[in-house]
Amino acid sequence: MQDYLEANKGRFLDELLDLLRIPSVSADSKFKGDVRKAAKFVRESLEKAGADVAEIHETKGHPIVYGEKIVDASKPTVLIYGHYDVQPADPYELWTSPPFEPVIKDEKIYARGSADDKGQFFMHVKAFEAMMATNSLPCNVKFMIEGEEEVGSDNLGNFVAENREKLKADVILISDTAMIANDVPSIDTGLRGLSYVEVEVTGPNRDLHSGVYGGAVANPINALAKMIASLHDENGHITIPNFYDDVIELSAEERAMLEAAPFELEEYKSDLAIEDVQGEAGYTTRERASIRPTLDCNGIWGGYIGEGAKTVLPSKAYAKISMRLVPNQDWNKITELFSKHFLSIAPKSVTVTVTPHHGGQPYLTPLESAAYKAAEAALAESFGKKPVPTRGGGSIPIVALFEKELGLKTVLMGFGLDSDSIHSPNEHYGLFNFYKGIETIPLFFKHFAELSK
Ligand code: BES
Ligand code: MN
Ligand code: MN
């Protein structure tokens, strides 16, 4: 195995760079053809790697790629999930090299999607190829690589519900999260849920002269800013009534276990060029960004934003607001609580509408499962260090749905780093991480086969 990986690593990288050249931005219809091109690339790479089945499934949106290799029906089956779509690359001018012309700099691959998630799911394709080529695939394997993760996986739920038999497996394995550091391997044992809404505030029926009407008629931007500001109190708690009702508080032991993983607050601040952190009273920085629910404004607009000044009292203001949720919170319920509260705090001088976007439930991986233990053993073997359990702050909404529809638990064996700049300009993925992932995945298969006996 080691020889095969060593002999082929240059080609593995070249193939990934080809995939990264395809601008498969799922959010922007301008790239629809490129998204399909990426799906075809993935399908072909599964076929070439040795899959018996490698097919494209059409959906109402972007296609889903499915592949499988059944070695022996009596052996355990690992279902790999990943996504070949990427976030928009905007703002382009902040990239030091073009986002879809990958370059290697300082031992890192710079390109949109390099870490999230092309570079990571492609490790599974290459690990599979290596196990096939060296006659050492100890489990059955299925691949489900979708093209709509970054836009809420709208059509994957249907696919899963309609293909329960096909997707039968013993565990789902995903590499789409981060570890603490290259010398501190870790496994995310949970994902936050998400509720995403858009709000519109309307004041007068048309834009007005801010001198003639200003002061007498509500300015929807002022009103919106005040409403958003009121969503947190002075302790950083979210003020929506009943928002925390279903939150499961962690025990002192669980909190201590998570706090045992290394974290340097000074480094964290200097990396972000901030004087200080902020957040919910009573919780550490890491807890605020993982085990606690949050509310953030993602975008806000309205009025005049062109060059120079225009004295205008705008008719409308808008904002996009997201809430990250933690285990036992339900995103539908939270969306309703938000809407009700947001409408209730609107002054009479404006009208407000709330439109829900996508959402997803939070998720927890059980640490006692054979699959979690297999991931732990695999990382321990390849890094020479036992991985620590952590809780990630991001969301992969479909993971909770996999559990509901397929009855399957997920193990999040991610190889990225928080500093990879995913969703930002200059996204990158370490060559070390790419190759370490390819080396570790076959070890997961080996340990999972053994522990499943
Ligand atoms: N891979 C990320 C999720 C992630 C990143 C989990 C880092 C843990 C650590 C995924 O592609 C993503 O970006 N998810 C979105 C949600 C989706 C509905 C757009 C997110 O978390 O914002
Ligand atoms: Mn991702
Ligand atoms: Mn993402």
Short mmCIF file of C-alpha atoms and ligand atoms in Angstrom, two decimals:
data_model
loop_
_atom_site.label_atom_id
_atom_site.label_comp_id
_atom_site.label_asym_id
_atom_site.label_seq_id
_atom_site.Cartn_x
_atom_site.Cartn_y
_atom_site.Cartn_z
CA MET A 1 0.00 0.00 0.00
CA GLN A 2 2.68 2.47 1.10
CA ASP A 3 4.60 1.76 -2.12
CA TYR A 4 1.54 2.29 -4.27
CA LEU A 5 0.79 5.62 -2.58
CA GLU A 6 4.36 6.78 -2.94
CA ALA A 7 4.56 5.77 -6.59
CA ASN A 8 1.31 7.51 -7.52
CA LYS A 9 1.19 10.63 -5.37
CA GLY A 10 2.17 12.98 -8.20
CA ARG A 11 -0.68 11.73 -10.34
CA PHE A 12 -3.16 11.92 -7.41
CA LEU A 13 -2.30 15.59 -7.05
CA ASP A 14 -2.50 16.30 -10.80
CA GLU A 15 -5.95 14.75 -10.91
CA LEU A 16 -7.14 16.82 -7.97
CA LEU A 17 -5.82 19.98 -9.67
CA ASP A 18 -7.87 19.07 -12.77
CA LEU A 19 -10.97 18.76 -10.62
CA LEU A 20 -10.21 22.09 -8.93
CA ARG A 21 -10.05 23.77 -12.36
CA ILE A 22 -13.78 23.11 -12.84
CA PRO A 23 -15.70 26.05 -11.29
CA SER A 24 -18.55 23.97 -9.84
CA VAL A 25 -20.27 26.81 -7.97
CA SER A 26 -23.69 25.44 -7.05
CA ALA A 27 -25.21 28.75 -5.95
CA ASP A 28 -24.77 30.55 -9.27
CA SER A 29 -26.74 29.30 -12.30
CA LYS A 30 -24.02 30.73 -14.53
CA PHE A 31 -21.91 27.72 -13.53
CA LYS A 32 -24.59 25.06 -14.08
CA GLY A 33 -22.65 23.44 -16.93
CA ASP A 34 -19.46 23.38 -14.87
CA VAL A 35 -21.24 21.74 -11.96
CA ARG A 36 -22.30 18.96 -14.35
CA LYS A 37 -18.76 18.74 -15.70
CA ALA A 38 -17.49 18.18 -12.16
CA ALA A 39 -20.11 15.45 -11.62
CA LYS A 40 -18.89 13.68 -14.76
CA PHE A 41 -15.29 14.00 -13.59
CA VAL A 42 -16.19 12.39 -10.26
CA ARG A 43 -18.17 9.60 -11.93
CA GLU A 44 -15.27 8.79 -14.23
CA SER A 45 -12.73 8.88 -11.43
CA LEU A 46 -14.79 6.34 -9.46
CA GLU A 47 -15.02 4.09 -12.49
CA LYS A 48 -11.30 4.31 -13.17
CA ALA A 49 -10.55 3.62 -9.51
CA GLY A 50 -12.37 0.31 -9.77
CA ALA A 51 -16.03 0.87 -8.88
CA ASP A 52 -18.48 -1.66 -10.36
CA VAL A 53 -21.21 0.93 -10.40
CA ALA A 54 -20.50 4.60 -11.15
CA GLU A 55 -23.51 6.63 -12.18
CA ILE A 56 -24.95 10.10 -12.33
CA HIS A 57 -28.39 10.63 -10.82
CA GLU A 58 -30.32 13.59 -12.08
CA THR A 59 -32.23 15.74 -9.60
CA LYS A 60 -34.31 18.90 -9.88
CA GLY A 61 -31.06 20.70 -9.17
CA HIS A 62 -27.48 19.50 -9.60
CA PRO A 63 -26.72 15.79 -10.08
CA ILE A 64 -25.66 13.28 -7.45
CA VAL A 65 -22.81 10.87 -8.22
CA TYR A 66 -23.19 7.35 -6.89
CA GLY A 67 -20.62 4.57 -7.00
CA GLU A 68 -20.06 1.22 -5.34
CA LYS A 69 -17.79 -1.76 -5.03
CA ILE A 70 -19.26 -4.76 -3.29
CA VAL A 71 -16.49 -7.21 -2.49
CA ASP A 72 -18.47 -9.60 -0.31
CA ALA A 73 -22.03 -9.16 0.92
CA SER A 74 -21.06 -10.57 4.32
CA LYS A 75 -18.49 -7.80 4.88
CA PRO A 76 -19.33 -4.43 6.43
CA THR A 77 -20.19 -1.55 4.10
CA VAL A 78 -18.84 1.98 4.37
CA LEU A 79 -20.82 4.75 2.68
CA ILE A 80 -18.65 7.74 1.78
CA TYR A 81 -20.42 11.09 1.50
CA GLY A 82 -18.88 14.26 0.12
CA HIS A 83 -19.68 17.22 -2.10
CA TYR A 84 -18.13 18.29 -5.40
CA ASP A 85 -19.84 21.70 -5.42
CA VAL A 86 -18.06 24.75 -4.04
CA GLN A 87 -18.90 28.16 -2.61
CA PRO A 88 -18.79 31.21 -4.90
CA ALA A 89 -15.24 32.57 -5.15
CA ASP A 90 -16.23 36.22 -4.68
CA PRO A 91 -14.63 38.62 -4.02
CA TYR A 92 -12.18 37.59 -6.77
CA GLU A 93 -9.90 40.60 -6.28
CA LEU A 94 -8.88 39.37 -2.83
CA TRP A 95 -7.39 36.15 -4.21
CA THR A 96 -3.63 36.22 -4.71
CA SER A 97 -4.03 33.69 -7.55
CA PRO A 98 -7.23 32.96 -9.51
CA PRO A 99 -9.58 30.65 -7.55
CA PHE A 100 -9.99 28.12 -10.37
CA GLU A 101 -6.36 28.06 -11.45
CA PRO A 102 -4.87 26.00 -8.62
CA VAL A 103 -1.29 26.68 -7.59
CA ILE A 104 0.97 25.04 -5.00
CA LYS A 105 2.56 27.55 -2.65
CA ASP A 106 4.29 26.80 0.66
CA GLU A 107 3.23 23.16 0.43
CA LYS A 108 -0.43 24.12 0.09
CA ILE A 109 -2.92 23.84 -2.77
CA TYR A 110 -4.61 27.22 -3.33
CA ALA A 111 -8.01 26.99 -5.06
CA ARG A 112 -11.71 27.30 -4.30
CA GLY A 113 -12.84 23.86 -3.08
CA SER A 114 -9.33 22.64 -2.27
CA ALA A 115 -10.29 21.94 1.36
CA ASP A 116 -14.10 22.18 1.11
CA ASP A 117 -14.64 19.59 -0.14
CA LYS A 118 -12.97 18.48 -3.37
CA GLY A 119 -9.56 17.91 -1.84
CA GLN A 120 -11.14 15.97 0.99
CA PHE A 121 -13.62 13.69 -0.77
CA PHE A 122 -11.07 13.03 -3.52
CA MET A 123 -8.79 11.46 -0.88
CA HIS A 124 -11.46 8.77 -0.55
CA VAL A 125 -11.50 8.13 -4.29
CA LYS A 126 -7.72 7.78 -4.32
CA ALA A 127 -7.63 5.64 -1.15
CA PHE A 128 -10.24 3.40 -2.78
CA GLU A 129 -8.15 3.21 -5.94
CA ALA A 130 -5.11 2.25 -3.87
CA MET A 131 -6.99 -0.46 -1.97
CA MET A 132 -8.31 -1.88 -5.23
CA ALA A 133 -4.92 -1.80 -6.90
CA THR A 134 -3.23 -3.55 -3.98
CA ASN A 135 -6.01 -6.06 -3.45
CA SER A 136 -6.61 -4.83 0.07
CA LEU A 137 -10.18 -3.52 0.21
CA PRO A 138 -11.52 -5.16 3.39
CA CYS A 139 -15.08 -3.69 3.29
CA ASN A 140 -17.72 -2.93 0.71
CA VAL A 141 -17.73 0.70 -0.23
CA LYS A 142 -20.38 3.05 -1.58
CA PHE A 143 -19.93 6.66 -2.65
CA MET A 144 -22.54 9.39 -2.63
CA ILE A 145 -20.98 12.66 -3.79
CA GLU A 146 -23.48 15.47 -4.20
CA GLY A 147 -23.44 18.85 -5.92
CA GLU A 148 -25.72 20.90 -3.69
CA GLU A 149 -24.20 20.82 -0.20
CA GLU A 150 -23.26 24.48 -0.27
CA VAL A 151 -26.84 25.46 -1.13
CA GLY A 152 -28.63 23.33 1.45
CA SER A 153 -28.77 19.82 -0.14
CA ASP A 154 -32.34 20.44 -1.29
CA ASN A 155 -32.58 17.33 -3.46
CA LEU A 156 -30.44 14.87 -1.54
CA GLY A 157 -33.22 14.10 0.96
CA ASN A 158 -35.44 12.76 -1.81
CA PHE A 159 -32.61 10.75 -3.32
CA VAL A 160 -31.89 9.16 0.04
CA ALA A 161 -35.56 8.41 0.74
CA GLU A 162 -35.98 6.84 -2.70
CA ASN A 163 -32.79 4.78 -2.54
CA ARG A 164 -32.80 3.28 0.95
CA GLU A 165 -31.93 -0.20 -0.33
CA LYS A 166 -29.13 0.99 -2.57
CA LEU A 167 -27.60 3.06 0.23
CA LYS A 168 -27.70 0.28 2.82
CA ALA A 169 -24.48 0.42 4.80
CA ASP A 170 -23.04 0.07 8.29
CA VAL A 171 -21.67 3.56 8.67
CA ILE A 172 -21.25 6.83 6.83
CA LEU A 173 -17.74 8.26 6.61
CA ILE A 174 -17.21 11.93 5.74
CA SER A 175 -14.10 14.05 5.35
CA ASP A 176 -15.49 17.59 5.28
CA THR A 177 -14.39 19.00 8.65
CA ALA A 178 -11.18 20.17 10.28
CA MET A 179 -8.72 18.86 12.82
CA ILE A 180 -6.97 20.94 15.47
CA ALA A 181 -3.50 20.99 13.91
CA ASN A 182 -1.28 18.81 11.77
CA ASP A 183 0.44 17.55 14.91
CA VAL A 184 -2.80 17.41 16.95
CA PRO A 185 -5.14 14.99 15.16
CA SER A 186 -8.75 15.26 16.26
CA ILE A 187 -12.17 14.00 15.27
CA ASP A 188 -15.29 16.16 15.23
CA THR A 189 -17.95 14.40 17.25
CA GLY A 190 -20.74 16.80 16.47
CA LEU A 191 -22.06 19.33 14.00
CA ARG A 192 -24.25 22.32 14.64
CA GLY A 193 -27.64 22.69 13.03
CA LEU A 194 -28.72 25.75 11.13
CA SER A 195 -31.69 28.01 10.64
CA TYR A 196 -31.25 30.63 7.92
CA VAL A 197 -33.73 33.43 7.33
CA GLU A 198 -34.01 36.61 5.33
CA VAL A 199 -35.85 39.66 6.64
CA GLU A 200 -37.31 42.62 4.83
CA VAL A 201 -38.25 45.88 6.53
CA THR A 202 -40.43 48.39 4.70
CA GLY A 203 -40.95 51.96 5.80
CA PRO A 204 -42.60 54.51 3.50
CA ASN A 205 -43.99 53.40 0.13
CA ARG A 206 -41.06 55.03 -1.75
CA ASP A 207 -37.57 56.43 -1.20
CA LEU A 208 -37.81 59.92 0.30
CA HIS A 209 -35.66 63.04 0.61
CA SER A 210 -33.96 62.57 3.97
CA GLY A 211 -34.12 66.30 4.68
CA VAL A 212 -37.76 66.73 3.85
CA TYR A 213 -38.98 63.57 5.63
CA GLY A 214 -36.03 62.46 7.83
CA GLY A 215 -36.82 62.52 11.54
CA ALA A 216 -40.55 62.21 10.99
CA VAL A 217 -40.83 58.98 9.05
CA ALA A 218 -39.23 55.69 10.14
CA ASN A 219 -35.99 54.83 8.38
CA PRO A 220 -36.15 51.04 7.77
CA ILE A 221 -32.35 50.71 7.97
CA ASN A 222 -32.28 52.38 11.39
CA ALA A 223 -35.20 50.21 12.51
CA LEU A 224 -33.59 47.02 11.21
CA ALA A 225 -30.24 47.80 12.84
CA LYS A 226 -31.96 48.35 16.18
CA MET A 227 -33.97 45.16 15.89
CA ILE A 228 -30.89 43.10 15.04
CA ALA A 229 -28.91 44.68 17.88
CA SER A 230 -31.65 43.74 20.33
CA LEU A 231 -31.32 40.03 19.50
CA HIS A 232 -28.43 39.72 22.00
CA ASP A 233 -28.41 41.01 25.56
CA GLU A 234 -25.40 42.45 27.40
CA ASN A 235 -24.26 38.92 28.35
CA GLY A 236 -24.24 37.74 24.78
CA HIS A 237 -27.36 35.65 25.26
CA ILE A 238 -29.89 35.48 22.45
CA THR A 239 -33.08 37.27 23.49
CA ILE A 240 -35.61 35.29 21.46
CA PRO A 241 -38.04 33.84 24.03
CA ASN A 242 -37.72 30.04 24.46
CA PHE A 243 -34.65 29.96 22.18
CA TYR A 244 -32.62 27.90 24.68
CA ASP A 245 -35.47 25.65 25.85
CA ASP A 246 -34.27 22.48 24.12
CA VAL A 247 -30.52 23.03 24.40
CA ILE A 248 -28.73 20.18 26.12
CA GLU A 249 -26.15 21.54 28.55
CA LEU A 250 -22.94 19.52 28.63
CA SER A 251 -21.83 17.91 31.86
CA ALA A 252 -18.74 19.23 33.62
CA GLU A 253 -16.90 16.09 32.46
CA GLU A 254 -17.85 16.56 28.84
CA ARG A 255 -16.78 20.18 28.97
CA ALA A 256 -13.49 19.25 30.61
CA MET A 257 -12.83 16.60 27.96
CA LEU A 258 -13.36 19.14 25.15
CA GLU A 259 -11.28 21.77 26.92
CA ALA A 260 -8.38 19.32 27.22
CA ALA A 261 -7.59 19.77 23.52
CA PRO A 262 -4.96 22.46 22.95
CA PHE A 263 -6.13 26.00 22.15
CA GLU A 264 -4.12 29.22 22.13
CA LEU A 265 -6.31 32.28 22.59
CA GLU A 266 -3.46 34.68 21.83
CA GLU A 267 -2.70 32.91 18.55
CA TYR A 268 -6.39 32.85 17.71
CA LYS A 269 -6.66 36.61 18.20
CA SER A 270 -3.48 37.49 16.37
CA ASP A 271 -4.43 35.25 13.42
CA LEU A 272 -7.66 37.26 13.07
CA ALA A 273 -6.04 40.61 13.91
CA ILE A 274 -8.53 41.31 16.72
CA GLU A 275 -7.82 42.90 20.11
CA ASP A 276 -10.35 40.76 21.90
CA VAL A 277 -12.92 38.04 21.49
CA GLN A 278 -16.56 38.35 22.52
CA GLY A 279 -19.50 36.06 23.12
CA GLU A 280 -21.82 34.40 25.56
CA ALA A 281 -20.90 34.89 29.19
CA GLY A 282 -19.91 31.73 31.04
CA TYR A 283 -18.38 29.93 28.06
CA THR A 284 -14.89 29.74 26.59
CA THR A 285 -14.08 30.85 23.05
CA ARG A 286 -14.02 27.29 21.82
CA GLU A 287 -17.33 26.49 23.52
CA ARG A 288 -18.94 29.57 22.01
CA ALA A 289 -17.91 28.33 18.59
CA SER A 290 -19.00 24.71 18.99
CA ILE A 291 -21.34 23.62 21.78
CA ARG A 292 -23.41 26.81 22.05
CA PRO A 293 -26.09 28.13 19.70
CA THR A 294 -25.45 31.47 17.99
CA LEU A 295 -27.15 34.15 15.92
CA ASP A 296 -25.33 36.15 13.26
CA CYS A 297 -26.25 38.68 10.63
CA ASN A 298 -24.62 37.47 7.39
CA GLY A 299 -25.54 40.41 5.21
CA ILE A 300 -27.41 43.68 5.45
CA TRP A 301 -28.32 46.10 2.72
CA GLY A 302 -30.61 48.90 1.64
CA GLY A 303 -30.49 52.54 0.68
CA TYR A 304 -27.72 54.16 -1.31
CA ILE A 305 -24.42 52.27 -1.51
CA GLY A 306 -22.98 53.77 -4.69
CA GLU A 307 -20.13 56.25 -4.99
CA GLY A 308 -20.37 59.56 -3.18
CA ALA A 309 -23.31 60.62 -1.06
CA LYS A 310 -27.02 60.61 -1.70
CA THR A 311 -29.39 62.02 0.87
CA VAL A 312 -32.13 59.47 0.90
CA LEU A 313 -34.49 57.95 3.40
CA PRO A 314 -34.88 54.48 1.87
CA SER A 315 -38.12 52.62 1.59
CA LYS A 316 -36.65 49.21 2.32
CA ALA A 317 -33.90 47.42 4.25
CA TYR A 318 -32.90 43.77 4.22
CA ALA A 319 -30.78 41.32 6.16
CA LYS A 320 -29.79 37.67 6.07
CA ILE A 321 -29.60 36.08 9.48
CA SER A 322 -28.35 32.63 10.48
CA MET A 323 -28.63 30.73 13.72
CA ARG A 324 -26.30 27.83 14.54
CA LEU A 325 -28.06 25.23 16.64
CA VAL A 326 -26.86 22.58 19.04
CA PRO A 327 -28.13 19.11 19.88
CA ASN A 328 -31.78 18.80 20.60
CA GLN A 329 -32.72 22.16 19.09
CA ASP A 330 -35.07 21.77 16.13
CA TRP A 331 -34.48 24.11 13.22
CA ASN A 332 -38.13 24.36 12.22
CA LYS A 333 -39.10 25.31 15.75
CA ILE A 334 -36.26 27.84 16.00
CA THR A 335 -37.24 29.38 12.65
CA GLU A 336 -40.76 29.84 13.98
CA LEU A 337 -39.56 31.32 17.28
CA PHE A 338 -37.38 33.75 15.36
CA SER A 339 -40.17 34.84 13.04
CA LYS A 340 -42.63 35.35 15.85
CA HIS A 341 -40.17 37.34 17.92
CA PHE A 342 -38.82 39.42 15.06
CA LEU A 343 -42.31 40.48 14.00
CA SER A 344 -43.18 41.26 17.61
CA ILE A 345 -40.29 43.70 18.07
CA ALA A 346 -41.01 45.63 14.87
CA PRO A 347 -42.10 49.22 15.54
CA LYS A 348 -45.49 50.19 14.14
CA SER A 349 -43.80 52.61 11.75
CA VAL A 350 -42.47 49.78 9.57
CA THR A 351 -43.70 46.45 8.25
CA VAL A 352 -41.53 43.35 8.49
CA THR A 353 -41.52 40.03 6.66
CA VAL A 354 -39.41 36.99 7.50
CA THR A 355 -38.66 34.41 4.82
CA PRO A 356 -37.02 31.15 5.91
CA HIS A 357 -34.23 29.76 3.71
CA HIS A 358 -32.70 26.36 4.35
CA GLY A 359 -31.90 24.73 7.62
CA GLY A 360 -30.76 21.51 9.20
CA GLN A 361 -30.65 19.62 12.46
CA PRO A 362 -27.58 19.32 14.68
CA TYR A 363 -25.80 15.98 14.97
CA LEU A 364 -23.75 13.95 17.47
CA THR A 365 -21.46 10.93 16.82
CA PRO A 366 -21.48 8.24 19.54
CA LEU A 367 -17.94 7.66 20.82
CA GLU A 368 -18.60 4.00 21.66
CA SER A 369 -19.33 2.89 18.10
CA ALA A 370 -17.03 0.55 16.15
CA ALA A 371 -16.74 3.19 13.44
CA TYR A 372 -15.61 5.95 15.80
CA LYS A 373 -13.09 3.56 17.37
CA ALA A 374 -11.87 2.59 13.89
CA ALA A 375 -11.32 6.26 13.01
CA GLU A 376 -9.50 6.77 16.29
CA ALA A 377 -7.24 3.76 15.61
CA ALA A 378 -6.61 4.82 12.01
CA LEU A 379 -5.54 8.35 12.98
CA ALA A 380 -3.47 7.04 15.88
CA GLU A 381 -1.63 4.76 13.45
CA SER A 382 -0.99 7.31 10.72
CA PHE A 383 -0.21 10.31 12.97
CA GLY A 384 1.48 8.30 15.72
CA LYS A 385 -0.74 10.10 18.21
CA LYS A 386 -4.20 9.34 19.55
CA PRO A 387 -6.76 11.83 18.16
CA VAL A 388 -8.75 13.96 20.58
CA PRO A 389 -12.53 14.32 20.27
CA THR A 390 -13.71 17.86 19.47
CA ARG A 391 -16.95 19.52 18.47
CA GLY A 392 -17.07 21.43 15.21
CA GLY A 393 -18.98 24.64 14.79
CA GLY A 394 -19.97 24.18 11.15
CA SER A 395 -22.98 22.38 9.73
CA ILE A 396 -23.53 19.54 7.30
CA PRO A 397 -27.32 19.52 7.53
CA ILE A 398 -27.75 16.27 5.62
CA VAL A 399 -25.96 14.22 8.30
CA ALA A 400 -28.92 14.27 10.70
CA LEU A 401 -31.17 13.32 7.81
CA PHE A 402 -28.98 10.30 7.00
CA GLU A 403 -29.60 9.08 10.52
CA LYS A 404 -33.35 9.61 10.23
CA GLU A 405 -33.77 8.11 6.76
CA LEU A 406 -31.10 5.40 6.74
CA GLY A 407 -30.66 4.74 10.45
CA LEU A 408 -26.93 5.30 9.98
CA LYS A 409 -24.43 7.06 12.19
CA THR A 410 -21.74 9.24 10.66
CA VAL A 411 -18.06 9.51 11.51
CA LEU A 412 -16.49 12.86 10.64
CA MET A 413 -12.88 12.08 9.78
CA GLY A 414 -11.86 15.47 8.42
CA PHE A 415 -8.31 16.46 7.54
CA GLY A 416 -8.69 20.21 7.03
CA LEU A 417 -7.60 22.99 9.37
CA ASP A 418 -9.68 25.93 10.61
CA SER A 419 -7.09 28.17 8.97
CA ASP A 420 -7.75 26.75 5.46
CA SER A 421 -9.93 29.80 4.64
CA ILE A 422 -12.87 27.74 3.42
CA HIS A 423 -15.63 29.97 1.96
CA SER A 424 -13.05 32.83 1.96
CA PRO A 425 -10.57 34.16 -0.58
CA ASN A 426 -7.35 32.12 -0.84
CA GLU A 427 -8.86 28.84 0.31
CA HIS A 428 -6.10 26.26 0.57
CA TYR A 429 -5.46 22.68 1.58
CA GLY A 430 -2.13 21.32 2.79
CA LEU A 431 -0.34 18.71 0.70
CA PHE A 432 0.45 17.05 4.02
CA ASN A 433 -3.27 16.86 4.78
CA PHE A 434 -4.17 15.54 1.34
CA TYR A 435 -1.58 12.76 1.47
CA LYS A 436 -2.15 11.99 5.16
CA GLY A 437 -5.83 11.54 4.42
CA ILE A 438 -5.16 9.12 1.58
CA GLU A 439 -2.86 7.18 3.88
CA THR A 440 -5.30 7.15 6.82
CA ILE A 441 -8.49 6.12 5.00
CA PRO A 442 -7.33 2.54 4.18
CA LEU A 443 -6.39 2.19 7.87
CA PHE A 444 -9.97 3.15 8.77
CA PHE A 445 -11.24 0.39 6.48
CA LYS A 446 -8.82 -2.10 8.01
CA HIS A 447 -9.77 -1.25 11.61
CA PHE A 448 -13.48 -1.01 10.82
CA ALA A 449 -13.46 -4.50 9.25
CA GLU A 450 -11.69 -5.89 12.31
CA LEU A 451 -13.80 -4.08 14.91
CA SER A 452 -17.04 -5.04 13.13
CA LYS A 453 -16.33 -8.78 13.46
N1 BES B 1 -17.67 21.54 5.18
C1 BES B 1 -18.54 22.57 5.64
C2 BES B 1 -18.98 22.37 7.06
C3 BES B 1 -17.91 22.42 8.12
C4 BES B 1 -16.81 23.24 8.01
C5 BES B 1 -18.05 21.66 9.25
C6 BES B 1 -15.84 23.27 8.99
C7 BES B 1 -17.11 21.71 10.24
C8 BES B 1 -15.99 22.50 10.11
C9 BES B 1 -19.76 22.62 4.72
O1 BES B 1 -19.41 22.56 3.37
C10 BES B 1 -20.47 23.94 4.92
O2 BES B 1 -19.92 24.93 4.56
N2 BES B 1 -21.68 23.92 5.46
C11 BES B 1 -22.47 25.11 5.58
C12 BES B 1 -23.92 24.78 5.66
C13 BES B 1 -24.63 24.72 4.33
C14 BES B 1 -26.12 24.55 4.55
C15 BES B 1 -24.34 25.89 3.44
C16 BES B 1 -22.13 25.87 6.82
O3 BES B 1 -21.68 25.29 7.83
O4 BES B 1 -22.29 27.09 6.79
MN MN B 2 -18.04 21.08 3.00
MN MN B 3 -18.75 24.62 2.75
#
